[in-house]
């Protein structure tokens, strides 16, 4: 019976030793794990530090950045909304009954012509060249209308309205009828400074005979060579909203003028801005 406890105690000692050994072993394992963990944390922190350094390097100007930037830029337009305001170069600004100038619009620079006339300085030389060429062909073109201030357009328009009011039209009807012949303030190309009305020195009446006089025939044939267009062809009055006006020339630049002329279209069609109504 005594052997059993001895045996038992022996076994217990052995167990204790084993147990102690296991504890030492698990303590070592735990210590090892902690060291590994700490090393991991240190490595991670070091890696983060290096990443930041890398970022700093990449953010400085380098060919790599320049090359990698465009894909981000090209991806942007897909998500951003379409622009609602149509930006056009100065020579292709559209001014008509549906497209008014902003109140307070000013021509950047005007060049004064004879008889108190003026034109946007950027179109001046082309106008001068066209007039000189017509004169060289034995003609006598005269500018009878050019740049107009807002006040002047206002005066012209309301004079026309008055004439319809005197005929018994209502205010609204008188304005609508007047607008077919004289643009409402803000909607005249003369306010833009890029339009001129040209007639023959010997025939200055603005009537249906203008189309057949030599000066108009010469201008209709050659104006595009100088960057001008006959702005309101009679056949396009439903699109332009302007009636018979074969003396009104608008500067758009040679490239646009030639294309408009060759295609037999008006400025609204060229700019793909034909009104819906
Ligand atoms: Zn005009």
CSV table of C-alpha atoms and ligand atoms in Angstrom, one decimal:
chain,number,residue,atom,x,y,z
A,1,UNK,CA,0.0,0.0,0.0
A,2,UNK,CA,3.0,2.3,0.8
A,3,UNK,CA,4.4,1.9,-2.7
A,4,UNK,CA,1.4,3.5,-4.1
A,5,UNK,CA,1.9,6.9,-2.4
A,6,UNK,CA,5.7,6.7,-3.1
A,7,UNK,CA,4.9,5.9,-6.6
A,8,UNK,CA,2.3,8.4,-6.5
A,9,UNK,CA,4.6,11.1,-5.0
A,10,UNK,CA,7.3,10.2,-7.6
A,11,UNK,CA,4.8,10.5,-10.3
A,12,UNK,CA,3.6,13.8,-8.8
A,13,UNK,CA,7.2,15.2,-8.7
A,14,UNK,CA,7.7,14.1,-12.2
A,15,UNK,CA,4.4,15.7,-13.1
A,16,UNK,CA,5.5,18.8,-11.3
A,17,UNK,CA,8.7,18.8,-13.2
A,18,UNK,CA,6.9,18.3,-16.4
A,19,UNK,CA,4.5,20.9,-15.4
A,20,UNK,CA,7.3,23.3,-14.5
A,21,UNK,CA,9.0,22.5,-17.8
A,22,UNK,CA,5.8,23.1,-19.6
A,23,UNK,CA,5.3,26.4,-17.8
A,24,UNK,CA,8.9,27.4,-18.7
A,25,UNK,CA,8.2,26.2,-22.2
A,26,UNK,CA,5.0,28.2,-22.5
A,27,UNK,CA,6.6,31.2,-20.9
A,28,UNK,CA,9.3,31.0,-23.5
A,29,UNK,CA,6.7,30.6,-26.2
A,30,UNK,CA,4.8,33.6,-24.9
A,31,UNK,CA,8.0,35.6,-24.7
A,32,UNK,CA,8.9,34.5,-28.2
A,33,UNK,CA,5.4,35.5,-29.4
A,34,UNK,CA,5.7,38.9,-27.7
A,35,UNK,CA,9.2,39.5,-29.3
A,36,UNK,CA,7.8,38.4,-32.7
A,37,UNK,CA,4.8,40.7,-32.2
A,38,UNK,CA,7.1,43.6,-31.2
A,39,UNK,CA,9.3,43.0,-34.1
A,40,UNK,CA,6.2,42.9,-36.3
A,41,UNK,CA,5.0,46.2,-34.9
A,42,UNK,CA,8.5,47.7,-35.4
A,43,UNK,CA,8.7,46.4,-39.0
A,44,UNK,CA,5.2,47.8,-39.6
A,45,UNK,CA,6.1,51.2,-38.2
A,46,UNK,CA,9.3,51.3,-40.2
A,47,UNK,CA,7.4,50.3,-43.4
A,48,UNK,CA,4.9,53.1,-42.8
A,49,UNK,CA,7.7,55.5,-42.3
A,50,UNK,CA,9.3,54.4,-45.5
A,51,UNK,CA,5.9,54.7,-47.4
A,52,UNK,CA,5.6,58.3,-46.2
A,53,UNK,CA,9.1,59.0,-47.4
A,54,UNK,CA,8.2,57.4,-50.7
A,55,UNK,CA,5.1,59.5,-51.0
A,56,UNK,CA,7.2,62.6,-50.4
A,57,UNK,CA,9.5,61.6,-53.1
A,58,UNK,CA,6.7,60.9,-55.5
A,59,UNK,CA,5.0,64.2,-54.8
A,60,UNK,CA,8.0,66.1,-55.9
A,61,UNK,CA,8.0,66.9,-59.7
A,62,UNK,CA,9.2,63.9,-61.6
A,63,UNK,CA,8.6,62.3,-65.0
A,64,UNK,CA,6.7,59.4,-63.3
A,65,UNK,CA,4.2,61.8,-61.8
A,66,UNK,CA,3.7,63.6,-65.1
A,67,UNK,CA,3.0,60.4,-66.8
A,68,UNK,CA,0.7,59.0,-64.2
A,69,UNK,CA,-1.4,62.2,-63.9
A,70,UNK,CA,-3.3,62.1,-67.2
A,71,UNK,CA,-5.4,58.9,-66.6
A,72,UNK,CA,-6.9,60.6,-63.5
A,73,UNK,CA,-7.7,63.6,-65.5
A,74,UNK,CA,-9.3,61.7,-68.4
A,75,UNK,CA,-11.4,59.8,-65.9
A,76,UNK,CA,-12.8,63.0,-64.4
A,77,UNK,CA,-15.1,64.2,-67.3
A,78,UNK,CA,-17.1,60.9,-67.1
A,79,UNK,CA,-18.4,61.8,-63.7
A,80,UNK,CA,-18.5,65.6,-63.9
A,81,UNK,CA,-21.7,67.3,-65.4
A,82,UNK,CA,-21.8,68.7,-68.9
A,83,UNK,CA,-21.0,72.5,-69.0
A,84,UNK,CA,-24.1,74.5,-69.6
A,85,UNK,CA,-22.5,77.7,-70.8
A,86,UNK,CA,-21.1,77.5,-74.3
A,87,UNK,CA,-17.7,79.2,-74.5
A,88,UNK,CA,-17.0,80.5,-78.0
A,89,UNK,CA,-14.0,82.4,-79.3
A,90,UNK,CA,-14.6,86.1,-79.6
A,91,UNK,CA,-15.1,86.0,-83.4
A,92,UNK,CA,-17.8,83.3,-83.1
A,93,UNK,CA,-19.9,84.8,-80.3
A,94,UNK,CA,-23.5,84.3,-81.2
A,95,UNK,CA,-25.9,87.2,-80.7
A,96,UNK,CA,-29.4,86.9,-81.8
A,97,UNK,CA,-33.0,87.0,-80.4
A,98,UNK,CA,-32.3,84.0,-78.2
A,99,UNK,CA,-28.7,84.9,-77.3
A,100,UNK,CA,-28.4,88.3,-75.6
A,101,UNK,CA,-25.2,90.0,-74.6
A,102,UNK,CA,-24.8,90.5,-70.9
A,103,UNK,CA,-25.8,93.9,-69.7
A,104,UNK,CA,-22.7,96.0,-69.4
A,105,UNK,CA,-20.9,94.1,-72.2
A,106,UNK,CA,-18.0,96.1,-73.6
A,107,UNK,CA,-15.9,95.6,-76.7
A,108,UNK,CA,-12.3,95.2,-75.4
A,109,UNK,CA,-11.0,97.8,-77.9
A,110,UNK,CA,-12.6,99.8,-80.7
A,111,UNK,CA,-11.0,101.3,-83.7
A,112,UNK,CA,-12.6,104.5,-84.9
A,113,UNK,CA,-13.5,104.7,-88.6
A,114,UNK,CA,-14.6,107.6,-90.7
A,115,UNK,CA,-18.0,109.4,-90.1
A,116,UNK,CA,-18.1,108.4,-86.4
A,117,UNK,CA,-18.1,104.7,-87.0
A,118,UNK,CA,-16.2,102.1,-85.1
A,119,UNK,CA,-15.4,98.4,-85.1
A,120,UNK,CA,-13.8,95.9,-82.7
A,121,UNK,CA,-10.1,96.5,-83.3
A,122,UNK,CA,-9.4,92.8,-83.9
A,123,UNK,CA,-11.6,92.9,-87.0
A,124,UNK,CA,-10.4,96.3,-88.2
A,125,UNK,CA,-7.7,95.3,-90.6
A,126,UNK,CA,-9.9,92.7,-92.3
A,127,UNK,CA,-12.6,95.3,-92.8
A,128,UNK,CA,-10.1,97.8,-94.2
A,129,UNK,CA,-8.6,95.2,-96.6
A,130,UNK,CA,-12.1,94.3,-97.8
A,131,UNK,CA,-13.1,98.0,-98.4
A,132,UNK,CA,-9.8,98.7,-100.2
A,133,UNK,CA,-10.2,95.6,-102.4
A,134,UNK,CA,-13.7,96.7,-103.4
A,135,UNK,CA,-12.5,100.2,-104.2
A,136,UNK,CA,-9.6,98.8,-106.2
A,137,UNK,CA,-12.3,97.1,-108.3
A,138,UNK,CA,-13.9,100.5,-109.0
A,139,UNK,CA,-16.6,100.4,-106.4
A,140,UNK,CA,-17.6,103.0,-103.8
A,141,UNK,CA,-18.7,101.1,-100.6
A,142,UNK,CA,-19.8,103.1,-97.6
A,143,UNK,CA,-20.3,102.0,-94.1
A,144,UNK,CA,-23.7,103.3,-92.8
A,145,UNK,CA,-23.8,101.5,-89.5
A,146,UNK,CA,-21.3,99.9,-87.2
A,147,UNK,CA,-20.7,99.5,-83.5
A,148,UNK,CA,-23.7,100.6,-81.4
A,149,UNK,CA,-23.9,101.3,-77.7
A,150,UNK,CA,-26.6,99.7,-75.6
A,151,UNK,CA,-28.4,103.1,-75.4
A,152,UNK,CA,-28.3,103.6,-79.2
A,153,UNK,CA,-29.8,100.1,-79.8
A,154,UNK,CA,-32.4,100.9,-77.2
A,155,UNK,CA,-33.3,104.1,-79.0
A,156,UNK,CA,-33.5,102.4,-82.4
A,157,UNK,CA,-35.7,99.6,-81.1
A,158,UNK,CA,-38.2,101.8,-79.2
A,159,UNK,CA,-38.5,104.2,-82.2
A,160,UNK,CA,-39.6,101.2,-84.3
A,161,UNK,CA,-41.9,100.1,-81.5
A,162,UNK,CA,-43.5,103.6,-81.5
A,163,UNK,CA,-44.2,103.4,-85.2
A,164,UNK,CA,-46.2,100.1,-84.6
A,165,UNK,CA,-47.9,101.5,-81.6
A,166,UNK,CA,-49.0,104.5,-83.7
A,167,UNK,CA,-50.5,102.0,-86.2
A,168,UNK,CA,-52.7,100.6,-83.4
A,169,UNK,CA,-50.8,97.5,-82.3
A,170,UNK,CA,-50.6,96.5,-78.6
A,171,UNK,CA,-47.3,97.0,-76.8
A,172,UNK,CA,-46.5,93.3,-76.9
A,173,UNK,CA,-47.4,93.0,-80.6
A,174,UNK,CA,-45.6,96.3,-81.5
A,175,UNK,CA,-42.4,94.9,-79.8
A,176,UNK,CA,-42.6,91.6,-81.6
A,177,UNK,CA,-43.1,93.3,-84.9
A,178,UNK,CA,-40.3,95.8,-84.3
A,179,UNK,CA,-37.9,92.9,-83.2
A,180,UNK,CA,-38.2,91.5,-86.8
A,181,UNK,CA,-36.5,94.6,-88.2
A,182,UNK,CA,-34.5,96.1,-85.3
A,183,UNK,CA,-32.9,93.8,-82.7
A,184,UNK,CA,-34.0,94.2,-79.1
A,185,UNK,CA,-31.3,95.9,-76.9
A,186,UNK,CA,-28.7,93.3,-76.1
A,187,UNK,CA,-29.4,91.1,-79.1
A,188,UNK,CA,-27.8,93.2,-81.9
A,189,UNK,CA,-24.5,92.2,-83.5
A,190,UNK,CA,-23.8,95.9,-83.8
A,191,UNK,CA,-23.4,96.0,-80.0
A,192,UNK,CA,-20.8,93.2,-80.4
A,193,UNK,CA,-18.7,95.5,-82.5
A,194,UNK,CA,-18.2,92.9,-85.2
A,195,UNK,CA,-21.0,94.0,-87.6
A,196,UNK,CA,-21.1,96.6,-90.3
A,197,UNK,CA,-23.9,97.7,-92.7
A,198,UNK,CA,-22.3,98.6,-96.1
A,199,UNK,CA,-24.1,100.3,-99.0
A,200,UNK,CA,-23.1,102.0,-102.2
A,201,UNK,CA,-22.3,105.7,-102.0
A,202,UNK,CA,-24.7,106.2,-104.8
A,203,UNK,CA,-27.5,104.1,-103.3
A,204,UNK,CA,-27.9,104.3,-99.6
A,205,UNK,CA,-31.6,103.4,-99.2
A,206,UNK,CA,-32.0,100.3,-97.1
A,207,UNK,CA,-34.6,98.6,-99.4
A,208,UNK,CA,-35.0,95.6,-101.6
A,209,UNK,CA,-32.9,97.1,-104.4
A,210,UNK,CA,-29.7,96.7,-102.3
A,211,UNK,CA,-29.2,93.1,-103.3
A,212,UNK,CA,-28.9,94.0,-106.9
A,213,UNK,CA,-26.4,96.9,-106.6
A,214,UNK,CA,-22.8,96.3,-107.6
A,215,UNK,CA,-21.3,96.9,-104.1
A,216,UNK,CA,-23.5,94.2,-102.5
A,217,UNK,CA,-22.9,91.7,-105.3
A,218,UNK,CA,-19.1,92.2,-104.9
A,219,UNK,CA,-19.3,91.9,-101.1
A,220,UNK,CA,-21.5,88.8,-101.3
A,221,UNK,CA,-18.9,87.2,-103.6
A,222,UNK,CA,-15.8,88.3,-101.8
A,223,UNK,CA,-16.6,89.0,-98.1
A,224,UNK,CA,-15.6,85.5,-96.9
A,225,UNK,CA,-12.1,86.1,-98.2
A,226,UNK,CA,-11.8,88.8,-95.5
A,227,UNK,CA,-13.5,86.8,-92.8
A,228,UNK,CA,-17.0,88.4,-93.2
A,229,UNK,CA,-20.3,86.8,-93.9
A,230,UNK,CA,-23.6,88.1,-95.2
A,231,UNK,CA,-25.2,87.5,-91.8
A,232,UNK,CA,-28.9,87.4,-92.7
A,233,UNK,CA,-29.6,85.7,-96.0
A,234,UNK,CA,-33.3,86.1,-96.9
A,235,UNK,CA,-33.6,82.4,-97.2
A,236,UNK,CA,-32.5,81.9,-93.6
A,237,UNK,CA,-34.8,84.5,-91.9
A,238,UNK,CA,-36.8,81.8,-90.2
A,239,UNK,CA,-33.6,80.6,-88.4
A,240,UNK,CA,-31.9,84.0,-87.8
A,241,UNK,CA,-35.2,85.7,-86.9
A,242,UNK,CA,-34.1,88.7,-88.9
A,243,UNK,CA,-35.8,89.9,-92.0
A,244,UNK,CA,-34.4,91.2,-95.3
A,245,UNK,CA,-31.0,92.8,-94.5
A,246,UNK,CA,-28.5,92.2,-97.4
A,247,UNK,CA,-26.2,95.0,-96.3
A,248,UNK,CA,-25.3,93.6,-92.9
A,249,UNK,CA,-21.9,91.9,-92.7
A,250,UNK,CA,-20.5,90.1,-89.7
A,251,UNK,CA,-16.9,89.3,-89.0
A,252,UNK,CA,-16.4,85.6,-88.0
A,253,UNK,CA,-12.8,85.0,-89.3
A,254,UNK,CA,-11.7,83.6,-92.6
A,255,UNK,CA,-12.0,79.9,-91.7
A,256,UNK,CA,-15.6,80.1,-90.5
A,257,UNK,CA,-16.6,82.6,-93.2
A,258,UNK,CA,-15.4,80.3,-96.0
A,259,UNK,CA,-17.1,77.2,-94.5
A,260,UNK,CA,-20.4,79.1,-93.9
A,261,UNK,CA,-20.3,80.4,-97.5
A,262,UNK,CA,-19.3,77.1,-99.1
A,263,UNK,CA,-22.1,75.2,-97.3
A,264,UNK,CA,-24.7,77.9,-97.9
A,265,UNK,CA,-25.6,78.0,-94.2
A,266,UNK,CA,-26.1,80.8,-91.6
A,267,UNK,CA,-24.1,81.4,-88.4
A,268,UNK,CA,-26.7,79.6,-86.3
A,269,UNK,CA,-26.4,76.5,-88.4
A,270,UNK,CA,-22.6,76.7,-88.4
A,271,UNK,CA,-22.6,76.9,-84.6
A,272,UNK,CA,-25.3,74.3,-84.4
A,273,UNK,CA,-27.4,76.7,-82.4
A,274,UNK,CA,-30.6,76.6,-84.4
A,275,UNK,CA,-33.5,77.6,-82.1
A,276,UNK,CA,-36.1,74.9,-81.5
A,277,UNK,CA,-39.1,77.0,-82.4
B,1,LIG,ZN1,-26.8,95.7,-89.5
